[in-house]
Short mmCIF file of C-alpha atoms and ligand atoms in Angstrom, two decimals:
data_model
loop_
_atom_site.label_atom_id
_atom_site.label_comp_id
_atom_site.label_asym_id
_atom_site.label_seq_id
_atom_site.Cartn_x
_atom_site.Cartn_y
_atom_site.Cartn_z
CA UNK A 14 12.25 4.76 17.20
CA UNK A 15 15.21 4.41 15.31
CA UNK A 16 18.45 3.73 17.11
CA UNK A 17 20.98 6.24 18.42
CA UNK A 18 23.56 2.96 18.41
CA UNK A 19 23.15 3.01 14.31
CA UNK A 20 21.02 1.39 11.41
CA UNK A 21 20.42 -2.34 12.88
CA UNK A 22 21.66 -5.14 10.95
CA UNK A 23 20.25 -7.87 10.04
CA UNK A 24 22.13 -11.39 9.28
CA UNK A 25 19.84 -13.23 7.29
CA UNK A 26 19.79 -15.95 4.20
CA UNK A 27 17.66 -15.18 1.45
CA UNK A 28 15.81 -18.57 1.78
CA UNK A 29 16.00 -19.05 5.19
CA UNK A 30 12.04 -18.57 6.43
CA UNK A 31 12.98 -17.70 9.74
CA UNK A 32 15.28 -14.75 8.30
CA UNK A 33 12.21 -14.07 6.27
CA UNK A 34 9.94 -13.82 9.42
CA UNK A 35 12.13 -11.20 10.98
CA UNK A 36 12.34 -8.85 7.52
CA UNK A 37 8.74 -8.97 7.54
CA UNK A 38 8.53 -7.31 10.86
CA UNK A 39 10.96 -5.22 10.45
CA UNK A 40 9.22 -3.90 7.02
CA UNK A 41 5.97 -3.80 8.35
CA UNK A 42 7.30 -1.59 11.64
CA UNK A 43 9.05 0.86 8.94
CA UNK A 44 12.65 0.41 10.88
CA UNK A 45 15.44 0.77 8.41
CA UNK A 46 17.94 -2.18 8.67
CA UNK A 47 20.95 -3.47 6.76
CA UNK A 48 21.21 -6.80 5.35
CA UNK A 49 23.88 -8.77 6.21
CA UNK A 50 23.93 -12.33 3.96
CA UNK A 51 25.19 -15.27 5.41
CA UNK A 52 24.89 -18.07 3.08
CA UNK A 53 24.07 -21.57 4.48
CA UNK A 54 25.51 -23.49 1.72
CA UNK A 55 28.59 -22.17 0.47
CA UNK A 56 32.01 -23.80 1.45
CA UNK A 57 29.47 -25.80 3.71
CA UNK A 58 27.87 -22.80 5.32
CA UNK A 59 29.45 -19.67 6.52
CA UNK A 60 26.94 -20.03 9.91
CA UNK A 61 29.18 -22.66 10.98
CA UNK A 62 32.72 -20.17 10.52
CA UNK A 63 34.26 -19.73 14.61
CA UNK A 64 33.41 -15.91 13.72
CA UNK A 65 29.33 -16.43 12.95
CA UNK A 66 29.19 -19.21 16.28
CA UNK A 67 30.19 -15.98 18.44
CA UNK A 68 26.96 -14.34 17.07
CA UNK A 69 24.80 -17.00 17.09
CA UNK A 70 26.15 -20.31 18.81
CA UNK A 71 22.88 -22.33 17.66
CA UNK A 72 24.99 -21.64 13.72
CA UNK A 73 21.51 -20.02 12.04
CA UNK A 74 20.01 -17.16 11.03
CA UNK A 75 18.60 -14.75 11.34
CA UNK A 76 20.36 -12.72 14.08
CA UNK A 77 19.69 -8.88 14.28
CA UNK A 78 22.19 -6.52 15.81
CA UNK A 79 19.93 -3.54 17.21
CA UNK A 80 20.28 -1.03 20.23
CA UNK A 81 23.82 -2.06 21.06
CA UNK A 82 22.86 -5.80 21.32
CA UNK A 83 22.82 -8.79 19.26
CA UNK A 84 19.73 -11.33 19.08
CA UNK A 85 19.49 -14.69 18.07
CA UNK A 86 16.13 -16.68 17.51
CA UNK A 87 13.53 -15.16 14.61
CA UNK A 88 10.28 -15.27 17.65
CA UNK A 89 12.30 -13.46 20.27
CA UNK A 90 13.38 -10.72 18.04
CA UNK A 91 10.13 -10.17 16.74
CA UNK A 92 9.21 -9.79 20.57
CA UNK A 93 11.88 -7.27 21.32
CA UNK A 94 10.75 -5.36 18.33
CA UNK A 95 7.37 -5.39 19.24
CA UNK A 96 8.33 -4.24 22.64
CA UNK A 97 10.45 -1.39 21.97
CA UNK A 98 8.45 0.11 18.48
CA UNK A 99 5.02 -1.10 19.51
CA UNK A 100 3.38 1.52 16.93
CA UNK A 101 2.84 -0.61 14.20
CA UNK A 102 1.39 -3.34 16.46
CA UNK A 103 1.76 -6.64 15.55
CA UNK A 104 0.38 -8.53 18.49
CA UNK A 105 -3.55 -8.00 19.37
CA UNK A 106 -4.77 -5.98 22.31
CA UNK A 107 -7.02 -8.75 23.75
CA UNK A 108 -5.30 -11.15 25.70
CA UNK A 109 -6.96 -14.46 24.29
CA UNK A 110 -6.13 -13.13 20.83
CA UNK A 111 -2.77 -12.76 21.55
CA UNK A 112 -2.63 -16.47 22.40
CA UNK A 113 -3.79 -17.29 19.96
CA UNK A 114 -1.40 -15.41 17.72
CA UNK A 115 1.54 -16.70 19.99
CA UNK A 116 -0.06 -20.38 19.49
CA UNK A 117 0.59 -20.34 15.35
CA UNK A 118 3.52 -18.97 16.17
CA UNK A 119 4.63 -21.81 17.83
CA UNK A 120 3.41 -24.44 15.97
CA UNK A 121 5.34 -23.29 13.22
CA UNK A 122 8.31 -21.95 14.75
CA UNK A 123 8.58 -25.10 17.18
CA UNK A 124 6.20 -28.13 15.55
CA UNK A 125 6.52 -27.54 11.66
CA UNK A 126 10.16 -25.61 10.41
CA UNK A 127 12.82 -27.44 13.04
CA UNK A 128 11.93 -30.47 11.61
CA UNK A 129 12.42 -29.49 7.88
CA UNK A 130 15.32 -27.13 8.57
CA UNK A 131 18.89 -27.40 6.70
CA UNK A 132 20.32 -29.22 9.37
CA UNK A 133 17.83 -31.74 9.75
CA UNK A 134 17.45 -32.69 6.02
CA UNK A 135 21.13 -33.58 5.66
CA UNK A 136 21.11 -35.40 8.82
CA UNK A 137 18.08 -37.07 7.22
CA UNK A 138 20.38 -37.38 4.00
CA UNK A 139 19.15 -37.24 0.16
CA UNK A 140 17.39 -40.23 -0.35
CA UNK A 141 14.82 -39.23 2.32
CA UNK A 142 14.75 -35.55 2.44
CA UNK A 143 12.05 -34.36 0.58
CA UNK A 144 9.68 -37.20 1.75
CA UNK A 145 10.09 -36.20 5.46
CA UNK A 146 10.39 -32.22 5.24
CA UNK A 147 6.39 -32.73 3.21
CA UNK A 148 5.26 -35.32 5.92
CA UNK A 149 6.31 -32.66 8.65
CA UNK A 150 4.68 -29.57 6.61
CA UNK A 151 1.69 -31.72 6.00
CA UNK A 152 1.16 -32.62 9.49
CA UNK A 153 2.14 -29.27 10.94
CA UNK A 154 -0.68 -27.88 8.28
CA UNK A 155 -3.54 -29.40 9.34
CA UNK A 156 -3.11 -28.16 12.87
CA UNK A 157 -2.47 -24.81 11.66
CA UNK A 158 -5.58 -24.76 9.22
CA UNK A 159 -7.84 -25.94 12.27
CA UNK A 160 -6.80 -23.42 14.72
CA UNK A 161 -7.08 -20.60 11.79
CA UNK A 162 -10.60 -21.75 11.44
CA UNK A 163 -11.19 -20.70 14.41
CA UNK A 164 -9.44 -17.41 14.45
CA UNK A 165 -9.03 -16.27 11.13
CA UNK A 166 -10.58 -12.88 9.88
CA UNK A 167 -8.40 -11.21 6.63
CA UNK A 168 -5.43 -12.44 8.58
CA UNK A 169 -4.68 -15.33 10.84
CA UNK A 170 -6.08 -13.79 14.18
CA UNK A 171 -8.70 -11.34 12.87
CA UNK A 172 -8.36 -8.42 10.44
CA UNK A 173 -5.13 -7.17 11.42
CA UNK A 174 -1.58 -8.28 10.47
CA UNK A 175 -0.03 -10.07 13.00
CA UNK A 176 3.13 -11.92 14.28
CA UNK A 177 1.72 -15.38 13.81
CA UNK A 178 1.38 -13.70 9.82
CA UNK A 179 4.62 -13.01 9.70
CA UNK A 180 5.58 -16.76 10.42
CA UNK A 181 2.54 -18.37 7.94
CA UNK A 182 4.27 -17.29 4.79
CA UNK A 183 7.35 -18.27 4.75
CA UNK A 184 5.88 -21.63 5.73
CA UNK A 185 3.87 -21.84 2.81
CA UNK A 186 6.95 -21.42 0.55
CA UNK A 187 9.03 -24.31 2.22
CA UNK A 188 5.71 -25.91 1.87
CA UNK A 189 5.53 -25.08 -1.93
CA UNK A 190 9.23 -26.04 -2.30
CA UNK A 191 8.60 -29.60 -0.93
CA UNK A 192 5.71 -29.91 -2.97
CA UNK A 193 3.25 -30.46 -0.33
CA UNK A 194 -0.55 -30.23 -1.70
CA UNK A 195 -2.12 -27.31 -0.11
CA UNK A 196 -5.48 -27.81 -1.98
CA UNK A 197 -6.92 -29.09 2.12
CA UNK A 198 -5.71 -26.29 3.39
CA UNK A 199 -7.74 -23.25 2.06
CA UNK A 200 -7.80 -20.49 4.58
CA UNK A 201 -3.51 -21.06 4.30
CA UNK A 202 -4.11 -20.79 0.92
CA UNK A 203 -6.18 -17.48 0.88
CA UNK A 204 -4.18 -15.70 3.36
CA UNK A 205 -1.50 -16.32 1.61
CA UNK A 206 -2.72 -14.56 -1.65
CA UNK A 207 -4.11 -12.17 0.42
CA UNK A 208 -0.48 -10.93 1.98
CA UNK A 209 1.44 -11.63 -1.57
CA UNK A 210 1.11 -8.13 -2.97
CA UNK A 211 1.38 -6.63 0.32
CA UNK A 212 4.46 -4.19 0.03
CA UNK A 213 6.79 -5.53 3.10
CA UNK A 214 5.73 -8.89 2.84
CA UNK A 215 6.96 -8.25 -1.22
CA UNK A 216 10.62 -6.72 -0.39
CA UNK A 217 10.89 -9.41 2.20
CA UNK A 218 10.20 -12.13 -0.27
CA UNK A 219 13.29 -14.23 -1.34
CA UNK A 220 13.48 -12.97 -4.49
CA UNK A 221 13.89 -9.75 -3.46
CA UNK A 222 17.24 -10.04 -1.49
CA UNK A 223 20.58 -9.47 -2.10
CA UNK A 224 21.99 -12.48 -1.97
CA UNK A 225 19.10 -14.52 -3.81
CA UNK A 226 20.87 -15.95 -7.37
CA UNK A 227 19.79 -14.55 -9.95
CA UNK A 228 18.36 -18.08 -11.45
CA UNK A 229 16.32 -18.14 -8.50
CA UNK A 230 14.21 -14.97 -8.69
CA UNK A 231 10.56 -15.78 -9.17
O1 M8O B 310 19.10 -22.77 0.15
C1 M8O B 310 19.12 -23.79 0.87
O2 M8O B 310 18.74 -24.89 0.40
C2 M8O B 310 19.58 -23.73 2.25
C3 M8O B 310 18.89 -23.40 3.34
C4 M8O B 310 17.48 -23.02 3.37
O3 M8O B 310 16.79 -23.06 2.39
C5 M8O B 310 16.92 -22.56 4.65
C6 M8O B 310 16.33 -23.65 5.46
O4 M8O B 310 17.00 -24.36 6.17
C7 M8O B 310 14.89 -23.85 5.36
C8 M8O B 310 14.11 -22.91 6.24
O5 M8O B 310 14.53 -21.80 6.53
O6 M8O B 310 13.03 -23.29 6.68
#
């Protein structure tokens, strides 16, 4: 379904993982969107500007305008999209499964990327920064790897691409950013090479948006 209301947009950084998250879904459900950058750092970030705290008053990204409305909050977007296009599904049929989906979700979404976010690592200031966001990552990590042992088939819940995919990458870029080891966490590791050629987890990579600097494209 694509809307009568007009392409969505999409506000979204090109670092920002929880931006990322969102342009995964929407690749992987084939909905055209518009990119709309907002960039966190200059003239001390434009998501703090009185006209980006009407869209979102939490001052982050992502936030996707679609079907007349305006969302805010990477996990309930990717909700509403699997609600309304449900025919790429990204959410299992089996009820456990999708617990278990909605469970790595949230450990990333709630236990691992708050705590390493923008706003936290200058409130955390330079000294400490980079020492903090890996201790978080790392901790955060070892849950995750436990629970995929458990679940894991090609993907984190089984053999099929799912939402709880969708936030695992990104992660694992912050993760390589801060520099955390991920040699203990193999089943991260091999889902991750597994989804890097994929095509929509590709054009939502980073390097591939609009608004990633040239210097930066990997
Ligand atoms: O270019 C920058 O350094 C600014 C912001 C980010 O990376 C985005 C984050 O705050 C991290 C994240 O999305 O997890």
């Amino acid at each position: 379904m694509t809307s009568l209301l007009g392409k969505p947009i999409l506000y979204s950084y090109w670092r920002s993982s929880c931006s990322w998250r969102v342009r995964i879904a929407l690749n992987l459900k084939e909905i055209p969107y518009d990119i709309k950058p907002v960039s966190l750092i200059k003239s001390g970030g434009e998501q703090h500007s009185n006209e980006f705290r009407e869209i979102n008053p939490m001052e982050q990204v992502p936030a996707l305008h679609i079907d007349g409305a305006t969302l805010v909050e990477s996990l309930s977007i990717m909700n509403y999209l699997e609600e309304t296009r449900p025919h790429r599904p990204l959410l299992p049929n089996d009820c456990i499964k999708r617990a278990k989906v909605r469970e790595i979700c949230e450990v990333i979404a709630s236990g691992i990327q708050p705590l390493q976010n923008l706003t936290v690592l200058i409130h955390v200031g330079e000294e400490k920064k980079n020492e903090w966001a890996k201790h978080w990552i790392k901790r955060g990590f070892r849950a995750v790897e436990k629970l995929l042992s458990a679940s894991a088939g090609k993907y984190c819940v089984g053999d099929d691409i799912t939402l709880a995919d969708c936030c695992l990458i990104p992660q694992v870029f912050n993760a390589r950013r801060f520099h955390v080891d991920l040699r203990p966490f193999p089943i991260i590791l091999r889902i991750d090479r597994e989804l890097e050629t994929h095509p929509a987890f590709r054009a939502a990579h980073p390097s591939n948006q609009p608004d990633c600097p040239p210097e930066a494209i990997k």
